[in-house]
C-alpha positions as a Markdown table, in Angstrom:
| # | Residue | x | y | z |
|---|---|---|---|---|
| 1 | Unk | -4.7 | -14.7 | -6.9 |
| 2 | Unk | -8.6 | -15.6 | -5.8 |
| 3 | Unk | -6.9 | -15.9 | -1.9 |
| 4 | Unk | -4.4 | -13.0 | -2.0 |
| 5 | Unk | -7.4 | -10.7 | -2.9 |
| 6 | Unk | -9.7 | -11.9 | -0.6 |
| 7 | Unk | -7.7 | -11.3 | 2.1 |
| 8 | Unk | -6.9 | -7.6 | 0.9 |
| 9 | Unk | -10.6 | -7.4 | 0.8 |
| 10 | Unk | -10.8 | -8.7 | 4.3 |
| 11 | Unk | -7.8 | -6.8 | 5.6 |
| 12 | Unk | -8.1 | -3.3 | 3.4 |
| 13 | Unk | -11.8 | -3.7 | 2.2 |
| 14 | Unk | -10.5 | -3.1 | -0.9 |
| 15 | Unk | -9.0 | -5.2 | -3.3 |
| 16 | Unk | -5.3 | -4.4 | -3.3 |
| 17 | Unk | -3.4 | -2.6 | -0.1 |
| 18 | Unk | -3.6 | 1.4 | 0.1 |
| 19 | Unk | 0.0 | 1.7 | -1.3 |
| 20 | Unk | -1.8 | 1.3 | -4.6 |
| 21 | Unk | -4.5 | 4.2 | -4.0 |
| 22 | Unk | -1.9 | 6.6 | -2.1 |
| 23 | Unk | 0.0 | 6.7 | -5.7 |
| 24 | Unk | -2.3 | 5.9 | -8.4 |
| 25 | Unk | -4.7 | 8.7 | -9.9 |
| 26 | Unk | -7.6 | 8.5 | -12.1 |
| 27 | Unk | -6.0 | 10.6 | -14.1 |
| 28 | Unk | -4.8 | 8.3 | -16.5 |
| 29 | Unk | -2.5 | 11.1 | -18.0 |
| 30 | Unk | -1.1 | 11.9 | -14.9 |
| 31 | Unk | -0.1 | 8.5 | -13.6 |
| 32 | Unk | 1.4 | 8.0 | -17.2 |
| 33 | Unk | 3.8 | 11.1 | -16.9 |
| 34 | Unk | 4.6 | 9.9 | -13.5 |
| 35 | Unk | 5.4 | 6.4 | -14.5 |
| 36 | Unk | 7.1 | 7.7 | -17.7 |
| 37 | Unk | 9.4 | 10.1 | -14.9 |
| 38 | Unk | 9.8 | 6.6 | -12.9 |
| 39 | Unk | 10.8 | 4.5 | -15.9 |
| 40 | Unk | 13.4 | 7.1 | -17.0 |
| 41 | Unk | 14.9 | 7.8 | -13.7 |
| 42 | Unk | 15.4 | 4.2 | -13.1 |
| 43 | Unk | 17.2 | 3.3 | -16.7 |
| 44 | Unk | 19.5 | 6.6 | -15.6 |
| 45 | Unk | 20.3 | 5.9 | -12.7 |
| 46 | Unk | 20.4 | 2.1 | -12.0 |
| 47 | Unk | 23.9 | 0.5 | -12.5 |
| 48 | Unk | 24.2 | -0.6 | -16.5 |
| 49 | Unk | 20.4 | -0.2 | -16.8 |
| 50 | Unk | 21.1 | 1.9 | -19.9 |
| 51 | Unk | 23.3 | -0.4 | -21.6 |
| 52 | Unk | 21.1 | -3.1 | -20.4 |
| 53 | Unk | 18.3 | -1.5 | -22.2 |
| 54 | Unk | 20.5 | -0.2 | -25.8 |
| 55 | Unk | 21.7 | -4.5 | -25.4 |
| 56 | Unk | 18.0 | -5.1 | -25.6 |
| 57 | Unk | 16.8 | -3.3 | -28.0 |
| 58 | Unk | 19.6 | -5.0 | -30.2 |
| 59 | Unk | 18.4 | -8.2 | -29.0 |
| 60 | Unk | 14.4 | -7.3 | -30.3 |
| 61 | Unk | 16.0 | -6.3 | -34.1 |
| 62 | Unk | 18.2 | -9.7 | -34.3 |
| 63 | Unk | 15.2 | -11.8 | -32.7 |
| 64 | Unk | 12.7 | -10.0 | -35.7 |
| 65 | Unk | 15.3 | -10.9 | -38.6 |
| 66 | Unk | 16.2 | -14.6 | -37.1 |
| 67 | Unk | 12.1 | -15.1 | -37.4 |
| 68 | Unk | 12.1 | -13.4 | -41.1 |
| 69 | Unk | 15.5 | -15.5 | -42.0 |
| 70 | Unk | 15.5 | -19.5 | -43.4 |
| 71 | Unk | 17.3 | -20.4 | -39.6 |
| 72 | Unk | 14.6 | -19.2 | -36.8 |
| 73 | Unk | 15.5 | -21.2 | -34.4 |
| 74 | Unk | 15.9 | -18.9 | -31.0 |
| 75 | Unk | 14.4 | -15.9 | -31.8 |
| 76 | Unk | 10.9 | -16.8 | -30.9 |
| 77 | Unk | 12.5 | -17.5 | -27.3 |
| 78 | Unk | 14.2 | -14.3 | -27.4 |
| 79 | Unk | 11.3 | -12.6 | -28.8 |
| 80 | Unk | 9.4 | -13.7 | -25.8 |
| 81 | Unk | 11.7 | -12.6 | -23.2 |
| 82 | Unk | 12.0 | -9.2 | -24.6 |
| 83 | Unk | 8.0 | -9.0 | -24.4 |
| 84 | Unk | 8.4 | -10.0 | -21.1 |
| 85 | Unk | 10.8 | -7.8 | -20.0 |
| 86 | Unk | 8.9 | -4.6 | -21.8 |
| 87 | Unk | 5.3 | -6.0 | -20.5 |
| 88 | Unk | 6.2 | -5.1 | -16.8 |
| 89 | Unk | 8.3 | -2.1 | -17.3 |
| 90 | Unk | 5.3 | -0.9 | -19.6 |
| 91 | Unk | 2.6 | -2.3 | -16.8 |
| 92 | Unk | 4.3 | -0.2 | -14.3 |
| 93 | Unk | 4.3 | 2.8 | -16.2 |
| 94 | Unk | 1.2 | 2.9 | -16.9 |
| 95 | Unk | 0.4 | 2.9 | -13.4 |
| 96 | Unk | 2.1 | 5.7 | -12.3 |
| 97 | Unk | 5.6 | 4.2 | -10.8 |
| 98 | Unk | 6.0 | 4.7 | -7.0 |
| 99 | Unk | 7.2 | 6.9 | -4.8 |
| 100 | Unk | 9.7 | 4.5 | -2.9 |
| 101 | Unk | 13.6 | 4.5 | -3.8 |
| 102 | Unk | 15.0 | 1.9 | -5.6 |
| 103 | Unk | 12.5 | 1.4 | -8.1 |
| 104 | Unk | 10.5 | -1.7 | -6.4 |
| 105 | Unk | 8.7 | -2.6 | -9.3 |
| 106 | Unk | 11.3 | -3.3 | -11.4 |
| 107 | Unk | 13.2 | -5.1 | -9.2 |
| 108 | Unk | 11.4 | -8.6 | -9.7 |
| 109 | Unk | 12.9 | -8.4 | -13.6 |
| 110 | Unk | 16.3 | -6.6 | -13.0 |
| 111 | Unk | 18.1 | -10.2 | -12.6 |
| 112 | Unk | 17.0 | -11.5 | -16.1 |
| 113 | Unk | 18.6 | -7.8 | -17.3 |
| 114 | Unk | 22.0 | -9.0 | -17.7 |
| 115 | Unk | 20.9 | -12.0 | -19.6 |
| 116 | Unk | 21.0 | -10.6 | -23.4 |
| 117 | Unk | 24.0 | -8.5 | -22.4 |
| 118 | Unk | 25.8 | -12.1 | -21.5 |
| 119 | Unk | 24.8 | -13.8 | -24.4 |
| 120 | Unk | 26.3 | -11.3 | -26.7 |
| 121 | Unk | 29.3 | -11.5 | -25.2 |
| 122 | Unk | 29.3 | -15.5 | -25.5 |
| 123 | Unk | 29.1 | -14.4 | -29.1 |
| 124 | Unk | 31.9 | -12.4 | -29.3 |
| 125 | Unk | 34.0 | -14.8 | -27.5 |
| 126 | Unk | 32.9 | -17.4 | -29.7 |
| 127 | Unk | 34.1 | -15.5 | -32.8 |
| 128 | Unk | 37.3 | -14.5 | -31.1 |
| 129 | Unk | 38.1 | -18.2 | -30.6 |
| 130 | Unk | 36.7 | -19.3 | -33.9 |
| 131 | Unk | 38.6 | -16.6 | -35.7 |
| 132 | Unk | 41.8 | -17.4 | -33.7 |
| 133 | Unk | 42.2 | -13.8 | -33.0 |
| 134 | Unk | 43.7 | -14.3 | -29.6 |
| 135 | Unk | 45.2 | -16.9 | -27.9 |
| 136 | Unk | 44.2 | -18.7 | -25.0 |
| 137 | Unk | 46.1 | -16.8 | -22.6 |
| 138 | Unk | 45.4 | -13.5 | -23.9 |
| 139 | Unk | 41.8 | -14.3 | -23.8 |
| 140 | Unk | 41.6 | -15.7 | -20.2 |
| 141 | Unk | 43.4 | -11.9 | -19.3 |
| 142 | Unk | 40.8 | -10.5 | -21.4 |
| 143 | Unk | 38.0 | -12.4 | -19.5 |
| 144 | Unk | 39.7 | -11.7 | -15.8 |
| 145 | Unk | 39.9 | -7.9 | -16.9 |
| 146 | Unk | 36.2 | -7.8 | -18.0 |
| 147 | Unk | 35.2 | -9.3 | -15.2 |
| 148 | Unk | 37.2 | -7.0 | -12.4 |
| 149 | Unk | 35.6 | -3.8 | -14.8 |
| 150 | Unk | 32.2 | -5.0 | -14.1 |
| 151 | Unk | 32.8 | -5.4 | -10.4 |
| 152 | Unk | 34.6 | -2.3 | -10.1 |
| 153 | Unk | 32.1 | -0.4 | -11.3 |
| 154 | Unk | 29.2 | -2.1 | -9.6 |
| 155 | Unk | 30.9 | -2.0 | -6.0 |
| 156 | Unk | 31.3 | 1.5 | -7.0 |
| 157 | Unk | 28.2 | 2.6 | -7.4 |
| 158 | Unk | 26.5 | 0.5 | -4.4 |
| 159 | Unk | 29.2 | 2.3 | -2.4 |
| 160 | Unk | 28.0 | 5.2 | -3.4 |
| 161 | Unk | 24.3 | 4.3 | -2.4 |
| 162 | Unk | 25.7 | 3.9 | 1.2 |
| 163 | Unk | 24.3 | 7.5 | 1.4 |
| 164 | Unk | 21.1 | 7.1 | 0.6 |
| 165 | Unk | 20.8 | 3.7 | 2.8 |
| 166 | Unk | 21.9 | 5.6 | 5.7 |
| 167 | Unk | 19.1 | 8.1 | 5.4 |
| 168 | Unk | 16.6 | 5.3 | 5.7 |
| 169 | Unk | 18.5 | 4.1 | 9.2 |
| 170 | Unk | 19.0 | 8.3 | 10.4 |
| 171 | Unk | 14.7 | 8.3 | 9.8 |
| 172 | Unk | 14.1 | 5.4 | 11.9 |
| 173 | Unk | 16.1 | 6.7 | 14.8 |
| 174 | Unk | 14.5 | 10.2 | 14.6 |
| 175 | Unk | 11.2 | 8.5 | 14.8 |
| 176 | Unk | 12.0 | 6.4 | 18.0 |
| 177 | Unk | 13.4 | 9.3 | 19.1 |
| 178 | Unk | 10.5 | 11.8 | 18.8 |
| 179 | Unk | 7.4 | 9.3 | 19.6 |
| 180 | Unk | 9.6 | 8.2 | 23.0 |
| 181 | Unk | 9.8 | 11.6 | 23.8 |
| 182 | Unk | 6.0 | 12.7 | 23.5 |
| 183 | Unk | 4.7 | 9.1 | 24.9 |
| 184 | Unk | 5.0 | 10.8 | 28.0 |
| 185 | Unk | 2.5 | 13.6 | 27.2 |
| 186 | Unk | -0.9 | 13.7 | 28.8 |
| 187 | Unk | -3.1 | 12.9 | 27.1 |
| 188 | Unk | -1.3 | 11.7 | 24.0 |
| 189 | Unk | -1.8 | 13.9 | 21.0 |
| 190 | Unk | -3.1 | 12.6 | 17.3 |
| 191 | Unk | -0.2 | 13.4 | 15.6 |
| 192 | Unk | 0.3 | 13.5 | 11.6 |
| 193 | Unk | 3.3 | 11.9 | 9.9 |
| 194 | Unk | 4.8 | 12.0 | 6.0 |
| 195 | Unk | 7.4 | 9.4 | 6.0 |
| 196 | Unk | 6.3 | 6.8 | 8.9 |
| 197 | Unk | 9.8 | 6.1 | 9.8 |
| 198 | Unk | 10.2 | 4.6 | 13.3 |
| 199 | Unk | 7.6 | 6.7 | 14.9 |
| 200 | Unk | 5.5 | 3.7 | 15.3 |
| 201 | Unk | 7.6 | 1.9 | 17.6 |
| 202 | Unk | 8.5 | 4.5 | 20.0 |
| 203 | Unk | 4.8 | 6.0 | 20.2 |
| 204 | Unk | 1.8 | 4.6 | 21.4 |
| 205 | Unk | -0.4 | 7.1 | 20.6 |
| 206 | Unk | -2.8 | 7.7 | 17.7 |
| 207 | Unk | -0.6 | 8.6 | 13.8 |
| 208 | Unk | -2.4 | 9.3 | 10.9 |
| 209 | Unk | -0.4 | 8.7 | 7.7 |
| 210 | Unk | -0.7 | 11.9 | 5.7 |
| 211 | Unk | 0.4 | 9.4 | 3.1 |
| 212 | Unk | -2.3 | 7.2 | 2.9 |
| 213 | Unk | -0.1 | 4.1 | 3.3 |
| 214 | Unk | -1.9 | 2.8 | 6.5 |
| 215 | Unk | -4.6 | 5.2 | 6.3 |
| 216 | Unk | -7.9 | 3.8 | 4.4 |
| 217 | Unk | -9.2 | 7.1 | 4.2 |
| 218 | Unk | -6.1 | 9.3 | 3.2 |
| 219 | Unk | -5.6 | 6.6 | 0.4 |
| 220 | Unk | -8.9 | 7.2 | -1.2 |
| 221 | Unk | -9.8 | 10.6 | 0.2 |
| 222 | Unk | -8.8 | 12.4 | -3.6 |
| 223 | Unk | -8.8 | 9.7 | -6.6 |
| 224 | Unk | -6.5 | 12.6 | -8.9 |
| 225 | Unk | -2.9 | 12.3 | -7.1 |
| 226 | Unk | -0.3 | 15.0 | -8.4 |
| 227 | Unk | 2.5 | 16.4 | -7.3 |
């Protein structure tokens, strides 16, 4: 930690990189209804992130009565991961999200998501075997089935980020596209850019980012960020 923020402080002069000070507002109100907008939007919108979250929540009540029962044994470790889990969506939240797709800041801690959601169903499968309520072969069809739901449902909704993606890709080209054309100019004009995009590789002029995300002094120029 002592080396990664010495070398912001050598590189930025500030102790962490200007996509922090672009997005983040002293107004500690603000950045919380931001982050609160950025929390929501991702548990809406990212594939089983609400039934991740319901699973969860499930997980915190049984982890609490496992420590209050006569057998605690695993809901301190459970009761850990859930803290874990809600420390870094709440960190993030509290800092005012971002204002790059796909929810960067939580993607670190989406992996461990399906965790609770897999051990419940270990659970159920163990009381479906233990209670002989299925055979073997009907609960190998059962598995099989579950298992082409879940991949169904998650190819379709990457598929349907395809969109989006391409978006990224069509911004790029515009930008080579644009700064290639006015490299030619004389002299080369300052020009201002919102998203960056490509423009960086196809001019060789001077850009100021208008959003502060390679710009020292757009990134600290107002400290109360809305909109």
């Amino acid at each position: 930690i002592v080396a990664v923020t010495g070398f912001r402080l050598v590189y930025f002069g500030y102790p962490v990189p200007n996509t922090f000070y672009a997005k983040v507002s002293s107004d500690r109100l603000q950045d919380f209804i931001d982050g609160a907008k950025y929390l929501f939007s991702f548990i809406g919108e990212f594939p089983f992130a609400e039934i991740f979250v319901v699973v969860w929540a499930l997980a915190l009540i049984w982890a609490f009565s496992r420590l209050l029962s006569s057998r605690s044994e695993g809901g301190g470790g459970l009761l850990m991961a859930v803290a874990a889990l809600a420390g870094v969506f709440a960190i993030y939240t509290a800092l005012g999200g971002d204002h790059f797709a796909y929810w960067r800041f939580f993607q670190p801690v989406t992996p461990l998501l399906p965790i609770a959601p897999a051990l419940l169903l270990v659970s159920l499968w163990w009381v479906v075997r233990e209670a002989r309520l299925a055979g073997h072969g009907m609960r190998l069809i059962a598995q099989m089935l579950a298992a082409l739901l879940w991949l169904g449902i998650s190819y379709g909704a990457y598929h349907q980020e395809r969109f989006h993606l391409r978006k990224e890709f069509v911004l790029v080209k515009q930008g080579l596209e644009f700064g290639s054309l006015i490299n030619d100019f004389k002299p080369r004009p300052v020009i201002g850019v919102g998203p960056a995009g490509g423009i960086a590789l196809g001019y060789d002029g001077p850009i100021l980012d208008l959003l502060g995300l390679n710009w020292v002094e757009m990134a600290h120029a107002n400290p109360v960020k809305t909109g």
